Tab-separated table of C-alpha atoms and ligand atoms in Angstrom:
chain	number	residue	atom	x	y	z
A	401	MET	CA	2.876	42.828	47.881
A	402	SER	CA	5.635	40.327	48.636
A	403	ALA	CA	8.752	40.231	46.486
A	404	ALA	CA	8.245	37.185	44.273
A	405	PRO	CA	11.363	35.531	42.888
A	406	ASN	CA	11.783	36.250	39.227
A	407	GLN	CA	13.665	34.641	36.348
A	408	GLY	CA	15.451	37.876	35.647
A	409	GLU	CA	18.903	38.616	36.899
A	410	ILE	CA	21.677	41.175	36.729
A	411	ARG	CA	25.326	40.390	36.101
A	412	VAL	CA	27.800	43.224	36.444
A	413	ILE	CA	30.788	42.319	34.312
A	414	GLY	CA	34.311	43.719	34.093
A	415	LEU	CA	35.772	43.718	30.571
A	416	GLY	CA	39.332	44.601	31.602
A	417	PRO	CA	41.344	47.497	30.157
A	418	GLY	CA	41.014	46.568	26.473
A	419	PRO	CA	42.329	43.355	24.947
A	420	ALA	CA	40.162	40.224	24.741
A	421	ALA	CA	42.981	38.194	26.321
A	422	TRP	CA	42.475	40.224	29.509
A	423	VAL	CA	38.774	39.318	29.796
A	424	THR	CA	38.298	36.447	32.248
A	425	PRO	CA	36.591	33.190	31.193
A	426	ASP	CA	34.052	33.917	33.972
A	427	ALA	CA	33.177	37.268	32.339
A	428	ASP	CA	32.795	35.574	28.940
A	429	ALA	CA	30.534	32.906	30.470
A	430	ALA	CA	28.413	35.560	32.180
A	431	LEU	CA	27.949	37.315	28.819
A	432	ALA	CA	27.229	34.144	26.843
A	433	ASP	CA	23.524	33.730	27.669
A	434	ALA	CA	22.663	37.319	28.598
A	435	THR	CA	19.599	38.696	26.829
A	436	ASP	CA	20.354	42.382	27.339
A	437	LEU	CA	23.578	44.339	27.404
A	438	ILE	CA	23.825	47.702	29.147
A	439	GLY	CA	26.790	50.041	29.416
A	440	TYR	CA	28.692	53.068	28.233
A	441	ILE	CA	28.889	53.024	24.422
A	442	PRO	CA	32.582	51.997	23.959
A	443	TYR	CA	32.212	49.057	26.363
A	444	VAL	CA	28.986	47.808	24.753
A	445	GLU	CA	30.711	48.058	21.365
A	446	ARG	CA	33.368	45.623	22.550
A	447	ILE	CA	30.754	42.833	22.680
A	448	PRO	CA	29.926	41.501	19.193
A	449	PRO	CA	26.212	41.511	18.279
A	450	ARG	CA	24.472	38.142	18.323
A	451	ALA	CA	20.911	36.831	17.934
A	452	GLY	CA	19.019	37.052	21.196
A	453	LEU	CA	21.120	39.875	22.618
A	454	THR	CA	19.684	43.387	22.769
A	455	ARG	CA	22.325	46.071	23.197
A	456	HIS	CA	21.511	49.277	25.111
A	457	ALA	CA	24.408	51.723	24.805
A	458	THR	CA	24.214	54.884	26.901
A	459	ASP	CA	26.243	58.000	27.596
A	460	ASN	CA	28.759	57.861	30.432
A	461	ARG	CA	27.186	60.361	32.806
A	462	VAL	CA	24.014	58.469	33.519
A	463	GLU	CA	25.214	55.570	35.644
A	464	LEU	CA	22.220	55.550	37.990
A	465	ASP	CA	19.702	55.739	35.122
A	466	ARG	CA	21.561	52.851	33.514
A	467	ALA	CA	21.352	50.831	36.737
A	468	ARG	CA	17.610	51.519	37.056
A	469	HIS	CA	17.099	50.529	33.445
A	470	ALA	CA	18.876	47.242	34.213
A	471	LEU	CA	16.583	46.649	37.204
A	472	ASP	CA	13.476	47.251	35.066
A	473	LEU	CA	14.661	44.824	32.397
A	474	ALA	CA	15.534	42.164	34.993
A	475	LYS	CA	12.118	42.551	36.637
A	476	ALA	CA	10.636	41.845	33.200
A	477	GLY	CA	12.514	38.510	33.244
A	478	LYS	CA	15.629	39.444	31.270
A	479	ILE	CA	19.189	38.314	31.969
A	480	VAL	CA	20.907	41.676	32.002
A	481	ALA	CA	24.659	42.101	31.596
A	482	ILE	CA	25.943	45.490	32.745
A	483	VAL	CA	29.445	45.954	31.365
A	484	SER	CA	32.236	48.177	32.695
A	485	GLY	CA	35.811	48.655	31.539
A	486	GLY	CA	38.433	47.274	33.903
A	487	ASP	CA	36.899	45.994	37.124
A	488	PRO	CA	33.192	46.764	37.574
A	489	GLY	CA	33.719	47.545	41.257
A	490	VAL	CA	36.469	50.150	40.734
A	491	PHE	CA	34.969	53.589	39.940
A	492	ALA	CA	32.326	51.790	37.889
A	493	MET	CA	28.869	50.296	37.528
A	494	ALA	CA	28.716	47.791	40.410
A	495	ALA	CA	28.471	50.567	42.998
A	496	ALA	CA	25.891	52.400	40.865
A	497	LEU	CA	23.802	49.225	40.776
A	498	PHE	CA	23.937	48.831	44.557
A	499	GLU	CA	22.937	52.490	44.945
A	500	ALA	CA	19.904	51.815	42.763
A	501	LEU	CA	19.096	48.685	44.805
A	502	ASP	CA	19.565	50.557	48.080
A	503	HIS	CA	17.035	53.181	46.999
A	504	GLY	CA	14.891	50.693	45.103
A	505	SER	CA	11.839	48.564	45.892
A	506	PRO	CA	11.596	45.097	47.522
A	507	GLU	CA	11.070	43.724	43.979
A	508	ASP	CA	14.386	45.250	42.938
A	509	ARG	CA	16.176	43.712	45.904
A	510	ALA	CA	14.653	40.281	45.218
A	511	LEU	CA	16.553	40.055	41.916
A	512	ARG	CA	19.594	37.806	41.545
A	513	VAL	CA	22.745	39.868	41.268
A	514	SER	CA	26.307	38.766	40.585
A	515	ILE	CA	29.531	40.723	40.092
A	516	HIS	CA	32.205	39.400	37.712
A	517	PRO	CA	35.640	40.943	38.337
A	518	GLY	CA	38.008	42.301	35.729
A	519	ILE	CA	41.601	43.502	35.548
A	520	SER	CA	41.568	47.115	36.678
A	521	ALA	CA	43.550	49.805	34.841
A	522	MET	CA	45.994	50.196	37.724
A	523	GLN	CA	46.863	46.497	37.596
A	524	ALA	CA	47.347	46.529	33.833
A	525	ALA	CA	49.420	49.711	34.078
A	526	ALA	CA	51.463	48.246	36.946
A	527	ALA	CA	52.265	45.146	34.876
A	528	ARG	CA	53.500	47.291	31.992
A	529	LEU	CA	55.558	49.495	34.300
A	530	GLY	CA	57.062	46.730	36.431
A	531	ALA	CA	55.736	46.472	39.996
A	532	PRO	CA	54.912	49.956	41.315
A	533	LEU	CA	52.089	48.579	43.500
A	534	GLY	CA	54.429	46.189	45.335
A	535	HIS	CA	53.851	47.947	48.643
A	536	ASP	CA	51.000	50.031	50.133
A	537	PHE	CA	49.091	52.104	47.609
A	538	CYS	CA	45.822	53.928	47.090
A	539	ALA	CA	43.627	54.774	44.120
A	540	ILE	CA	42.053	58.191	43.696
A	541	SER	CA	39.644	59.300	40.999
A	542	LEU	CA	40.238	62.885	39.964
A	543	SER	CA	36.753	63.226	38.584
A	544	ASP	CA	35.061	66.044	40.441
A	545	ASN	CA	31.700	65.304	38.782
A	546	LEU	CA	30.936	62.996	41.664
A	547	LYS	CA	32.707	64.685	44.604
A	548	PRO	CA	33.934	68.196	45.436
A	549	TRP	CA	37.558	69.203	44.832
A	550	ASP	CA	37.989	69.786	48.621
A	551	VAL	CA	37.563	66.069	49.213
A	552	ILE	CA	40.068	65.205	46.483
A	553	ALA	CA	42.596	67.677	47.929
A	554	ARG	CA	42.169	66.286	51.457
A	555	ARG	CA	42.750	62.723	50.219
A	556	LEU	CA	45.753	63.752	48.135
A	557	LYS	CA	47.348	65.386	51.167
A	558	ALA	CA	46.658	62.314	53.294
A	559	ALA	CA	48.051	59.982	50.610
A	560	ALA	CA	51.207	62.086	50.320
A	561	GLU	CA	51.535	62.293	54.101
A	562	GLY	CA	51.062	58.507	54.365
A	563	ASP	CA	53.692	57.974	51.635
A	564	PHE	CA	51.377	55.736	49.594
A	565	VAL	CA	51.939	55.012	45.937
A	566	ILE	CA	48.992	56.773	44.251
A	567	ALA	CA	47.109	55.577	41.182
A	568	PHE	CA	45.026	58.347	39.604
A	569	TYR	CA	41.976	57.321	37.631
A	570	ASN	CA	40.019	59.825	35.520
A	571	PRO	CA	42.934	62.288	35.582
A	572	ALA	CA	41.483	64.660	33.001
A	573	SER	CA	38.701	65.139	30.523
A	574	LYS	CA	37.727	67.877	28.099
A	575	ALA	CA	35.262	69.162	30.669
A	576	ARG	CA	37.873	69.089	33.482
A	577	PRO	CA	41.326	69.757	32.077
A	578	GLN	CA	42.382	71.507	35.306
A	579	SER	CA	42.148	68.697	37.920
A	580	ILE	CA	45.426	67.008	37.059
A	581	PHE	CA	47.302	70.344	37.064
A	582	ASP	CA	45.896	71.161	40.519
A	583	ALA	CA	46.732	67.652	41.753
A	584	PHE	CA	50.334	67.878	40.551
A	585	ALA	CA	50.764	71.367	42.044
A	586	LEU	CA	49.597	70.033	45.404
A	587	LEU	CA	51.781	66.920	45.241
A	588	LYS	CA	54.846	68.955	44.264
A	589	SER	CA	54.419	70.985	47.450
A	590	LEU	CA	54.314	67.786	49.540
A	591	LYS	CA	56.662	65.245	47.907
A	592	ALA	CA	60.244	65.131	46.634
A	593	GLY	CA	60.793	66.334	43.063
A	594	SER	CA	62.672	63.084	42.377
A	595	THR	CA	59.525	60.982	43.046
A	596	PRO	CA	58.957	58.675	40.065
A	597	VAL	CA	55.853	59.365	37.985
A	598	ALA	CA	54.386	57.267	35.165
A	599	PHE	CA	51.687	58.111	32.650
A	600	ALA	CA	50.265	54.842	31.317
A	601	ARG	CA	47.898	55.578	28.436
A	602	ALA	CA	45.520	53.116	26.721
A	603	VAL	CA	47.265	50.138	28.288
A	604	GLY	CA	46.680	46.953	26.285
A	605	ARG	CA	45.267	48.844	23.287
A	606	PRO	CA	46.938	49.570	19.946
A	607	ASP	CA	47.582	53.198	20.928
A	608	GLU	CA	49.244	52.321	24.263
A	609	LYS	CA	51.832	54.858	25.390
A	610	ILE	CA	53.965	54.857	28.544
A	611	VAL	CA	55.801	57.958	29.761
A	612	LEU	CA	58.230	57.676	32.698
A	613	THR	CA	59.344	60.832	34.467
A	614	THR	CA	59.642	62.471	37.883
A	615	LEU	CA	57.356	64.745	39.821
A	616	ALA	CA	59.634	67.736	39.139
A	617	GLU	CA	59.716	67.066	35.380
A	618	ALA	CA	56.180	65.751	34.817
A	619	ASP	CA	53.920	67.635	32.435
A	620	PRO	CA	50.358	67.106	33.697
A	621	ALA	CA	49.101	67.734	30.142
A	622	THR	CA	50.468	64.264	29.265
A	623	ALA	CA	47.379	62.772	30.950
A	624	ASP	CA	44.058	62.442	29.187
A	625	MET	CA	40.972	60.442	30.052
A	626	ALA	CA	42.550	57.200	28.763
A	627	THR	CA	45.541	57.577	31.115
A	628	LEU	CA	46.291	55.981	34.458
A	629	VAL	CA	48.796	58.145	36.344
A	630	MET	CA	51.050	56.464	38.890
A	631	ILE	CA	52.891	58.517	41.528
A	632	GLY	CA	55.623	56.725	43.463
A	633	SER	CA	56.196	56.583	47.210
A	634	SER	CA	59.558	57.598	48.679
A	635	GLU	CA	60.661	53.971	48.080
A	636	THR	CA	59.547	53.603	44.453
A	637	ARG	CA	62.474	53.505	42.050
A	638	PHE	CA	63.532	52.908	38.452
A	639	ILE	CA	65.870	50.135	37.355
A	640	ASP	CA	67.355	49.726	33.902
A	641	LYS	CA	66.037	47.244	31.351
A	642	PRO	CA	68.381	45.539	28.909
A	643	ASP	CA	66.723	47.406	25.983
A	644	GLY	CA	67.579	50.823	27.388
A	645	GLY	CA	64.174	51.394	28.982
A	646	ARG	CA	63.408	51.351	32.679
A	647	TRP	CA	61.253	49.330	35.038
A	648	LEU	CA	59.421	51.030	37.877
A	649	TYR	CA	58.970	49.134	41.123
A	650	THR	CA	58.278	49.566	44.819
A	651	PRO	CA	60.216	47.199	47.109
A	652	ARG	CA	58.253	44.738	49.232
A	653	SER	CA	59.668	45.988	52.509
A	654	TYR	CA	59.647	49.568	53.692
A	655	GLY	CA	62.931	51.219	54.509
A	656	ALA	CA	65.101	48.340	53.227
A	657	ARG	CA	68.056	49.268	51.035
A	658	PRO	CA	69.581	46.654	48.734
B	1011	SAH	N1	36.488	50.370	36.167
B	1011	SAH	C1	37.674	50.870	35.499
B	1011	SAH	C2	37.939	52.344	35.785
B	1011	SAH	C3	36.886	53.271	35.261
B	1011	SAH	S1	37.326	54.948	35.472
B	1011	SAH	C4	38.886	50.022	35.907
B	1011	SAH	O1	38.788	49.238	36.852
B	1011	SAH	O2	39.930	50.161	35.267
B	1011	SAH	C5	38.063	55.287	33.879
B	1011	SAH	C6	39.534	55.569	34.049
B	1011	SAH	O3	40.256	54.330	34.118
B	1011	SAH	C7	40.186	56.297	32.885
B	1011	SAH	O4	39.982	57.701	32.977
B	1011	SAH	C8	41.654	55.931	33.077
B	1011	SAH	O5	42.222	56.686	34.143
B	1011	SAH	C9	41.535	54.489	33.559
B	1011	SAH	N2	41.682	53.513	32.457
B	1011	SAH	C10	40.746	52.688	31.967
B	1011	SAH	N3	41.243	51.898	30.991
B	1011	SAH	C11	42.550	52.232	30.869
B	1011	SAH	C12	43.629	51.763	30.046
B	1011	SAH	N4	43.445	50.785	29.136
B	1011	SAH	N5	44.852	52.340	30.192
B	1011	SAH	C13	45.054	53.317	31.113
B	1011	SAH	N6	44.072	53.790	31.931
B	1011	SAH	C14	42.837	53.262	31.804
């Protein structure tokens, strides 16, 4: 059977880190005429109910099931919005959708798909902190649900060796309180104790909290699953703010001293 074009489509939409002002007009437009909304419960709850929109909220651990559900709805002619926090391509649903398409049928792959970007947590955190991502950086998810700890440890070592600024996503959860402690222990053995560290929690939300410290002083227990942890490079530094606080930034050129 040939893959007939179908009215249905899938839009994978980034909702940003929290506030409505950080949702792009493109994301809003992509949501406006969707018939079905799929995502992890807290993200789906951010979209107000309206006539003509069916909301399907699911638990976080079932990304592939969620993607397959979206494909089934789209094949039935629905306009399906899959929502993610932050950017949908950063540790989120867009990749899960492509996995489902990759392993799916010709009918699945005939569907129209579009990806609508959002502000990722590391960008929102960086804006609050100053400009820590001003030079080369990498992002590492500490979730070992989806990859073994050996892989995380190898990447951490390489990131430290390469002197990248590191943004940690998924630093801890109730099921995995240990990862962030293991990550800090490893980094402390590889980087200077004076390396700046920031814990940026719930950025853009009412319960936002920023903690600035150093690798030697950092308490890994400060991080929970709503926290983005930023580890500086050898160049990253603090400068004073007029209100007594501090900015964190990484200079644009490597090795330059003001
Ligand atoms: N797609 C998302 C990331 C999903 S992974 C994005 O691009 O941001 C979930 C992790 O993102 C959380 O464990 C946390 O580390 C980070 N995160 C998401 N929203 C955040 C926020 N408002 N403040 C700080 N970190 C956040």
